[in-house]
PDB file of C-alpha atoms in Angstrom:
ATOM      1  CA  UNK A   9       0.000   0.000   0.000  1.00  0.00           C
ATOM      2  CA  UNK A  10       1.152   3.511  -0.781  1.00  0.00           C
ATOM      3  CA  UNK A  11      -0.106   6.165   2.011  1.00  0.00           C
ATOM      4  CA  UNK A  12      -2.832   3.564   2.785  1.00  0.00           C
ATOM      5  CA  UNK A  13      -4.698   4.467  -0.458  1.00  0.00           C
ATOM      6  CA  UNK A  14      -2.701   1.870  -3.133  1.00  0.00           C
ATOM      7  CA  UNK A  15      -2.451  -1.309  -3.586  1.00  0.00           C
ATOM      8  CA  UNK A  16       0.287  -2.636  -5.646  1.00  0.00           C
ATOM      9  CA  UNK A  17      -0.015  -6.270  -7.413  1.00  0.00           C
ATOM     10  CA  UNK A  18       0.663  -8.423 -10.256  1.00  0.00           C
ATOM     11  CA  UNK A  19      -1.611  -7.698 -13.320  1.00  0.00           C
ATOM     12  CA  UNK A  20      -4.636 -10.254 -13.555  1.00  0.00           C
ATOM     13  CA  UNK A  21      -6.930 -11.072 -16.536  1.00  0.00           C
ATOM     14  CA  UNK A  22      -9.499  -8.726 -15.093  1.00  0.00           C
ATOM     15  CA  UNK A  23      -7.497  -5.585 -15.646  1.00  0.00           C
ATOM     16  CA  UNK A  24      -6.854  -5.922 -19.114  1.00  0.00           C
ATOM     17  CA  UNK A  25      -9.907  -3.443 -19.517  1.00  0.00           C
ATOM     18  CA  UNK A  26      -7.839  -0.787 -17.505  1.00  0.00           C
ATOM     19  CA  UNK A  27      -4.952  -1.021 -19.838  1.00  0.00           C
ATOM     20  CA  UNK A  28      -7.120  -0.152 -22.791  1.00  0.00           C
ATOM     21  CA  UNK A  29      -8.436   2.710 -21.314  1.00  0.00           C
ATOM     22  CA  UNK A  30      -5.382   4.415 -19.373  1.00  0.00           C
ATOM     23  CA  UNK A  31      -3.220   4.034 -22.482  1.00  0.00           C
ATOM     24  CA  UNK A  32      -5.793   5.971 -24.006  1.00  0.00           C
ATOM     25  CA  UNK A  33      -5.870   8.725 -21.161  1.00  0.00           C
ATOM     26  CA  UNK A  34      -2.091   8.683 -21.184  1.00  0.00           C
ATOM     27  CA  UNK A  35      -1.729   8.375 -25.174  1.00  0.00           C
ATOM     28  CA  UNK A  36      -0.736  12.275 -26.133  1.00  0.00           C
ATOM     29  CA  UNK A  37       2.595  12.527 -24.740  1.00  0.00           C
ATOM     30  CA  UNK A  38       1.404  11.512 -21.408  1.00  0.00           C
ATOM     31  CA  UNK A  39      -2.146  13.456 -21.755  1.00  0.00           C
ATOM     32  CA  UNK A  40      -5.182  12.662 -22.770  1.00  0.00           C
ATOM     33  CA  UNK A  41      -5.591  11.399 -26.063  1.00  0.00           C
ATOM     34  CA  UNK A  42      -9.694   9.864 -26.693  1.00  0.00           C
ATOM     35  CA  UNK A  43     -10.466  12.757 -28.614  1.00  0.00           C
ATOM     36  CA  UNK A  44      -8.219  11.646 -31.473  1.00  0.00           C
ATOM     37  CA  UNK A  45      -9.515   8.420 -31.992  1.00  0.00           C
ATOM     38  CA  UNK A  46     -12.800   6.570 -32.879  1.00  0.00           C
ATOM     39  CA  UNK A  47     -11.695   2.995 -32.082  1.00  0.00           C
ATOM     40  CA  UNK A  48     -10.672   3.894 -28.036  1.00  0.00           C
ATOM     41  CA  UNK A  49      -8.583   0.105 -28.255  1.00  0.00           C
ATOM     42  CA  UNK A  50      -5.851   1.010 -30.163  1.00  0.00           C
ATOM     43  CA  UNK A  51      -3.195   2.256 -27.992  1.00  0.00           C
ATOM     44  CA  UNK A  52      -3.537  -0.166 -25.688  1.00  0.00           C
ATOM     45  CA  UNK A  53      -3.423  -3.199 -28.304  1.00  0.00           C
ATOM     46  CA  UNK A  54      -0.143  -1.648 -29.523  1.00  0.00           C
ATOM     47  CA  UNK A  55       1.513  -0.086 -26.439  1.00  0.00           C
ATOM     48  CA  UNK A  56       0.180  -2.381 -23.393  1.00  0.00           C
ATOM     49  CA  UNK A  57      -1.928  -5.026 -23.832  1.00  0.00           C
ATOM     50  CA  UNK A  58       0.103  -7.166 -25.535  1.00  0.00           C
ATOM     51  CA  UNK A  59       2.315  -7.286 -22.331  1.00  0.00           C
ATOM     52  CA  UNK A  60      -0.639  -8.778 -20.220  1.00  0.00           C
ATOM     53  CA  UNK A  61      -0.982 -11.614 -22.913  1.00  0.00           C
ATOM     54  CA  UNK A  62       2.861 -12.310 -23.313  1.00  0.00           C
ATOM     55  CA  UNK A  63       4.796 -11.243 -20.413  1.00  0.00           C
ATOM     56  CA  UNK A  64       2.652 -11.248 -17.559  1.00  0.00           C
ATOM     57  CA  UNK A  65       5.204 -11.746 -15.070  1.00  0.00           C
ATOM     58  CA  UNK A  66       7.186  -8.700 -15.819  1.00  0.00           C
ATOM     59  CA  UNK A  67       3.285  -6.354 -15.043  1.00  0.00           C
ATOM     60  CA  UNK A  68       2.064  -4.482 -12.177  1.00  0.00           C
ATOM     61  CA  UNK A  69      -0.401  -2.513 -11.191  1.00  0.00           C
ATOM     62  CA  UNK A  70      -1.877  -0.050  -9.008  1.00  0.00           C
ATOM     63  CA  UNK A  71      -5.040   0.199  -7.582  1.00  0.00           C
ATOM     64  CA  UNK A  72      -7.210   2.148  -5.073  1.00  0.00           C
ATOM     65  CA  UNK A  73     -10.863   2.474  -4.539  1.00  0.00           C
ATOM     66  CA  UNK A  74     -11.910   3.650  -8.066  1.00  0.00           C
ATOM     67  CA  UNK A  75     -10.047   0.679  -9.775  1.00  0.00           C
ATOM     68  CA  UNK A  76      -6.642   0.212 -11.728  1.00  0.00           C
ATOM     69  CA  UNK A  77      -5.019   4.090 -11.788  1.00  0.00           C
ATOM     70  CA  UNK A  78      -1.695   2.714 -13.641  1.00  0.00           C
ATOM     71  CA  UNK A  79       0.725   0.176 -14.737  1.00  0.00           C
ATOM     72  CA  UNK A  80       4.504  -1.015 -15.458  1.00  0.00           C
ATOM     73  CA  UNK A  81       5.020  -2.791 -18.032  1.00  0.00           C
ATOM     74  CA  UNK A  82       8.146  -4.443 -19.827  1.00  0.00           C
ATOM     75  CA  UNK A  83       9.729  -7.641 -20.935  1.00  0.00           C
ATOM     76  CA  UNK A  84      13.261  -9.371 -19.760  1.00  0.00           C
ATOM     77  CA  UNK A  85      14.339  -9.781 -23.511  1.00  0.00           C
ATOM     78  CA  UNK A  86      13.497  -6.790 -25.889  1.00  0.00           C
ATOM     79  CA  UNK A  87      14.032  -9.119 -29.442  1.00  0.00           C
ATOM     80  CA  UNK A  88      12.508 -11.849 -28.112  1.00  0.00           C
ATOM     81  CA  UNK A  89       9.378 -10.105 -27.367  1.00  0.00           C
ATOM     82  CA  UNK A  90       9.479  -8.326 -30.867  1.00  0.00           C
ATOM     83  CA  UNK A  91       9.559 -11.721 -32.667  1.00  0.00           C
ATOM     84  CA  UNK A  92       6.564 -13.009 -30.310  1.00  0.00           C
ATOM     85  CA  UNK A  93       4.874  -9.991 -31.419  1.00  0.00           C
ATOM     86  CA  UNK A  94       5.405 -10.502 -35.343  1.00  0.00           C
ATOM     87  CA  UNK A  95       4.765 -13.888 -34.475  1.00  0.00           C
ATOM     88  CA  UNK A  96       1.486 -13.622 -32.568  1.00  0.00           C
ATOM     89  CA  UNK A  97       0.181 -10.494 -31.675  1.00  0.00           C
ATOM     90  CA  UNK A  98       0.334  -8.297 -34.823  1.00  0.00           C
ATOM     91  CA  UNK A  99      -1.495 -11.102 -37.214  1.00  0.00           C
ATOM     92  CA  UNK A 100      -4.391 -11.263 -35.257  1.00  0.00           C
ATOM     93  CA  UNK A 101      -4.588  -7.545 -35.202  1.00  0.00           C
ATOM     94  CA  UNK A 102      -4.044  -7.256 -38.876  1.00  0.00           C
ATOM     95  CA  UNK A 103      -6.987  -9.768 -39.039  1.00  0.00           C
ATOM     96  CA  UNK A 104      -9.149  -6.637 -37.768  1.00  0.00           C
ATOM     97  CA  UNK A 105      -8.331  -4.021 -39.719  1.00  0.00           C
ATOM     98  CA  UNK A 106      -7.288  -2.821 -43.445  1.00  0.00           C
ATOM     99  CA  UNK A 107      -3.997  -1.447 -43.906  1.00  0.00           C
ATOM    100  CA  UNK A 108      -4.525   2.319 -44.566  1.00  0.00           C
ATOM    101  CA  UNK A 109      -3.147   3.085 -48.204  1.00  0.00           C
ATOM    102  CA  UNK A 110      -0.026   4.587 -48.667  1.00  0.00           C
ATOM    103  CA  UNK A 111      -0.932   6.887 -51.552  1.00  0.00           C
ATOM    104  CA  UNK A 112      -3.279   8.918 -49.019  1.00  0.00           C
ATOM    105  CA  UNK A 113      -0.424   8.904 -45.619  1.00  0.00           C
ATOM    106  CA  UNK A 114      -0.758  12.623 -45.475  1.00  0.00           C
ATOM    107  CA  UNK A 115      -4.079  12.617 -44.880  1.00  0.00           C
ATOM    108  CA  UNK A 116      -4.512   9.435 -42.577  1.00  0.00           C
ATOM    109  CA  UNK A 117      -6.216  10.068 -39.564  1.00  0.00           C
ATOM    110  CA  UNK A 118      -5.117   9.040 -35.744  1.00  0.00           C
ATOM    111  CA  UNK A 119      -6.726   5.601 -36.106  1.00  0.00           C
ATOM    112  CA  UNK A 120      -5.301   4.869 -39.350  1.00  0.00           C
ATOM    113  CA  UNK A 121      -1.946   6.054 -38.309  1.00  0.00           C
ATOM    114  CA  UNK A 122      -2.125   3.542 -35.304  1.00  0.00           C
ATOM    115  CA  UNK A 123      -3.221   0.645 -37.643  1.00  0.00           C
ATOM    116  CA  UNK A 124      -0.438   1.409 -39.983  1.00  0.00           C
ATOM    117  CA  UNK A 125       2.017   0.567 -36.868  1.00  0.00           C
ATOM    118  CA  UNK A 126       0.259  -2.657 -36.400  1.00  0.00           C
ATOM    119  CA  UNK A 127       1.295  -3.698 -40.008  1.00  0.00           C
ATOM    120  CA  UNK A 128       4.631  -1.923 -39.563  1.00  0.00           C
ATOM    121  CA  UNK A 129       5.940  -1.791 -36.154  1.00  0.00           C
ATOM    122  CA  UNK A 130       8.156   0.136 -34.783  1.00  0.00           C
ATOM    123  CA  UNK A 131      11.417  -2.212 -33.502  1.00  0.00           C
ATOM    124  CA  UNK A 132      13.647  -1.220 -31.132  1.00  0.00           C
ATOM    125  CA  UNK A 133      16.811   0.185 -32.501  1.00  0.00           C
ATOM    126  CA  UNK A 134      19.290  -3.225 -32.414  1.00  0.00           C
ATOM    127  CA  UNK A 135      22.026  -1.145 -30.801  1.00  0.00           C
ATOM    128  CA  UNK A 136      19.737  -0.162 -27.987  1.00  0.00           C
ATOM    129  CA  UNK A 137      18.185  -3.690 -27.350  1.00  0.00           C
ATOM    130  CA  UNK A 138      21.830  -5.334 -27.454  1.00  0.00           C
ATOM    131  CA  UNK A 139      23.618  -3.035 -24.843  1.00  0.00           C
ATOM    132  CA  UNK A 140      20.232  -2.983 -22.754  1.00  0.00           C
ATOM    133  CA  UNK A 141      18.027  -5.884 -23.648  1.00  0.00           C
ATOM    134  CA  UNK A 142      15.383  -5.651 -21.166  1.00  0.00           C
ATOM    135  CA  UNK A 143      12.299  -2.678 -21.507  1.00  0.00           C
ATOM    136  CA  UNK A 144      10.181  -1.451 -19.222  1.00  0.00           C
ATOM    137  CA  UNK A 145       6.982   1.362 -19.624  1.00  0.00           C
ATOM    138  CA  UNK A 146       4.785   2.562 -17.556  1.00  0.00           C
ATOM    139  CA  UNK A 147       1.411   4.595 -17.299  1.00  0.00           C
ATOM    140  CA  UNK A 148      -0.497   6.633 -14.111  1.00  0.00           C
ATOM    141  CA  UNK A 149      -3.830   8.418 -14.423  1.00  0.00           C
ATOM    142  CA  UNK A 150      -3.844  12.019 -13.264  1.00  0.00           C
ATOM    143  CA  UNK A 151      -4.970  10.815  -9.932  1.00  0.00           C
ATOM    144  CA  UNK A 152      -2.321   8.967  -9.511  1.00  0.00           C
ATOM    145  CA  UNK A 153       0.283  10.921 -10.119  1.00  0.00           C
ATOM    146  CA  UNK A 154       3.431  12.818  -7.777  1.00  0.00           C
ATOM    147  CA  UNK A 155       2.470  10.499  -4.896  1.00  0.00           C
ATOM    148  CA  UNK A 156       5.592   8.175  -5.323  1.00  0.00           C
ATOM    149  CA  UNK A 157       3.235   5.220  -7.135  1.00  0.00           C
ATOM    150  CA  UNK A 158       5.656   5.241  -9.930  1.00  0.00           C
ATOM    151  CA  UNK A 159       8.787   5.149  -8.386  1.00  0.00           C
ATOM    152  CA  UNK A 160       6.571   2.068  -5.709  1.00  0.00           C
ATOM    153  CA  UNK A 161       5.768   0.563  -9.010  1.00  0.00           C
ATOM    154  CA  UNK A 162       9.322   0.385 -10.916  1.00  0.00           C
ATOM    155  CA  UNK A 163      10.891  -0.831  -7.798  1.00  0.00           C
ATOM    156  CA  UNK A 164       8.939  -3.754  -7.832  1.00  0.00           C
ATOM    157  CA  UNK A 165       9.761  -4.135 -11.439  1.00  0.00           C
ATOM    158  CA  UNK A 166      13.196  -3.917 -11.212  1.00  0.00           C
ATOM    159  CA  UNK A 167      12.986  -6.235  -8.300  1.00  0.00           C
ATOM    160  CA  UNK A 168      11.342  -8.675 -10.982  1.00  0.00           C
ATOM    161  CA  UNK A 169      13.224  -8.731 -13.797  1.00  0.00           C
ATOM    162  CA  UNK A 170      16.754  -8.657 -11.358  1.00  0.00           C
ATOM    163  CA  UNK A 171      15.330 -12.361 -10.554  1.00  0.00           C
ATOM    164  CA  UNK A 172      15.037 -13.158 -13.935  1.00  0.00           C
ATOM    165  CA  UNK A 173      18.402 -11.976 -14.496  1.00  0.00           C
ATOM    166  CA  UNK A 174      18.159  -8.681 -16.730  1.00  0.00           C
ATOM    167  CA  UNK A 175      21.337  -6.689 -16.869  1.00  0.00           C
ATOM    168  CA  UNK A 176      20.305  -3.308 -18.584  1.00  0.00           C
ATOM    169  CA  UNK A 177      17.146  -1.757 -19.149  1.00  0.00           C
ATOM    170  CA  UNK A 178      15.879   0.726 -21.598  1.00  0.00           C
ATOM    171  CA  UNK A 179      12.863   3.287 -22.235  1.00  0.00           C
ATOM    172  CA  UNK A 180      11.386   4.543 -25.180  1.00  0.00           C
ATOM    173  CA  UNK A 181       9.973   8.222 -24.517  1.00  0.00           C
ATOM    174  CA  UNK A 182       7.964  10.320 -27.021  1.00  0.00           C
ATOM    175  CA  UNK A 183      10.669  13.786 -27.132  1.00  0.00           C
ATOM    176  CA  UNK A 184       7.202  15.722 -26.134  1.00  0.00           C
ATOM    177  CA  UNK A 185       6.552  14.227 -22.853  1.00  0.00           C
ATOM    178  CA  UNK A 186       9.192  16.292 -20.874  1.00  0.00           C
ATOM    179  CA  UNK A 187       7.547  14.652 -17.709  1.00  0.00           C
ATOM    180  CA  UNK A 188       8.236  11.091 -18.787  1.00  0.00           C
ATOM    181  CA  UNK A 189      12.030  12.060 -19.956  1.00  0.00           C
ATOM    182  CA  UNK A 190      12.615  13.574 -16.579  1.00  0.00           C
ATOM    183  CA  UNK A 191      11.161  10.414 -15.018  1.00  0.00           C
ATOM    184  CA  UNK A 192      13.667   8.511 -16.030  1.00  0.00           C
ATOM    185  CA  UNK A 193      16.862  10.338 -15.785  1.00  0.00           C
ATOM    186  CA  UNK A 194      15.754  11.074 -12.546  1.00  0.00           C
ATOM    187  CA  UNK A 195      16.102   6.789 -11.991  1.00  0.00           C
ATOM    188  CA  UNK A 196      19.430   6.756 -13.220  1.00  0.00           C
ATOM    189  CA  UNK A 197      18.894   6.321 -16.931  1.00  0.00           C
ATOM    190  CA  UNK A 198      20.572   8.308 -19.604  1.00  0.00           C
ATOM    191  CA  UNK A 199      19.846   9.479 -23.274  1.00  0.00           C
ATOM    192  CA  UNK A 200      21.077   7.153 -26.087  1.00  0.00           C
ATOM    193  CA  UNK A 201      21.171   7.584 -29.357  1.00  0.00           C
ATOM    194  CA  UNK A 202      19.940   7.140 -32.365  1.00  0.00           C
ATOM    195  CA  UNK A 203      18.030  10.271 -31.514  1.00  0.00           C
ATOM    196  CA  UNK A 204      14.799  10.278 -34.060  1.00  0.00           C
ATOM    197  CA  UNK A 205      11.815  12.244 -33.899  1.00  0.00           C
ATOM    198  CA  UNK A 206       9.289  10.038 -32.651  1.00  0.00           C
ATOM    199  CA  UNK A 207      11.465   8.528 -29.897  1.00  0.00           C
ATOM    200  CA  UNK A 208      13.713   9.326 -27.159  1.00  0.00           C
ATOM    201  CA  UNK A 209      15.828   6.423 -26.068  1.00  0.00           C
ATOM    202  CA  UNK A 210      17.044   6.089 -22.676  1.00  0.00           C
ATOM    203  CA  UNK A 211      19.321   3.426 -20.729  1.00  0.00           C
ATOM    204  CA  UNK A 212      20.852   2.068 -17.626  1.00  0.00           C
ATOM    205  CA  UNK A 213      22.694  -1.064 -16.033  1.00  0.00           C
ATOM    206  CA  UNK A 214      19.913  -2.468 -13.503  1.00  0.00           C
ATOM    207  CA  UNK A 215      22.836  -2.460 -10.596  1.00  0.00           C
ATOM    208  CA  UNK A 216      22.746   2.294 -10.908  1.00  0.00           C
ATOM    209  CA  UNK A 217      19.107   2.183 -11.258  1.00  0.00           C
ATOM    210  CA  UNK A 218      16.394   2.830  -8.602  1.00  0.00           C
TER     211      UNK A 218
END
């Protein structure tokens, strides 16, 4: 418990639900981003749920009276978990939804920008995943925020994955959440490149982080 108000567990089935929506509510660079999209499932079936389904012993959660306020997230080996993905995951996505034509990209809309992802993901950049193979995210509602539930949360992460036997760990933040990057350089991590425009990287050997 956190201040006697949080409790922090393992993810179950039952809050898959939660991870739909806070990815959502967390989507635009850490605000809220349900006005930009019809379907309200596709950030979390790119940027979460697929860890509940295929590394659900690397993902927490937190939880008070209202229900699940946020999550960590991550898996031990970064290319493994992109193969299980291209294996797995991204078919049966592809299986709902047309791939948005290329001749009309400029004018795509948020959805069909998201769906493009799931027939072209984004991979980790090999040099990043080599020197740090492990990766972790994670996600707080508003009301869960600047209470210490996110530092609470990553420590028993890295607690996790140390018994599993990860070495370095790495973060992907989008270069507009400023509150994210901070987050994470504040835990030891630092900026690595390639630096592209969609994605700051950031790493650290699990023994300096905390």
């Amino acid at each position: 418990m956190i201040e006697g108000k949080y409790h922090l567990r393992p993810l179950a089935g039952r809050d898959i639900d939660a991870l739909y929506a806070i990815s959502l509510a967390t989507g635009l660079s850490g605000g809220d981003a349900s006005a930009l999209y019809d379907d309200p499932t596709l950030m979390g079936a790119i940027y979460s749920v697929p860890y509940a389904v295929l590394s659900p012993e690397t993902a927490f959660v937190a939880e008070d009276r209202s229900g699940v306020a946020g999550y960590v997230i991550g898996a031990l080996d970064t290319l493994a978990f992109e193969a299980q993905l291209e294996a797995t995951w991204w078919p049966r996505l592809r299986g709902n939804y047309a791939e948005p034509p290329r001749a009309t990209q400029t004018l795509w809309t948020a959805d069909e920008r998201r769906i493009a992802q799931i027939y072209h993901p984004r991979r980790t950049p090999l040099t990043v995943a080599e020197a740090f193979p492990s990766h972790v995210h994670i996600n707080l509602l508003p009301r869960a925020q600047r209470q210490g539930i996110g530092t609470a949360l990553l420590s028993i992460w890295f607690e996790r994955v140390r018994t599993l036997g990860a070495s370095g760990i790495h973060a992907g933040v989008n270069p507009g959440n400023s509150g994210a990057l901070a987050f994470w350089q504040a835990r030891g991590m630092t900026c690595l490149p390639p630096i592209s425009e969609t994605t700051v990287w950031l790493g650290g050997a699990i023994e300096y982080l905390g």
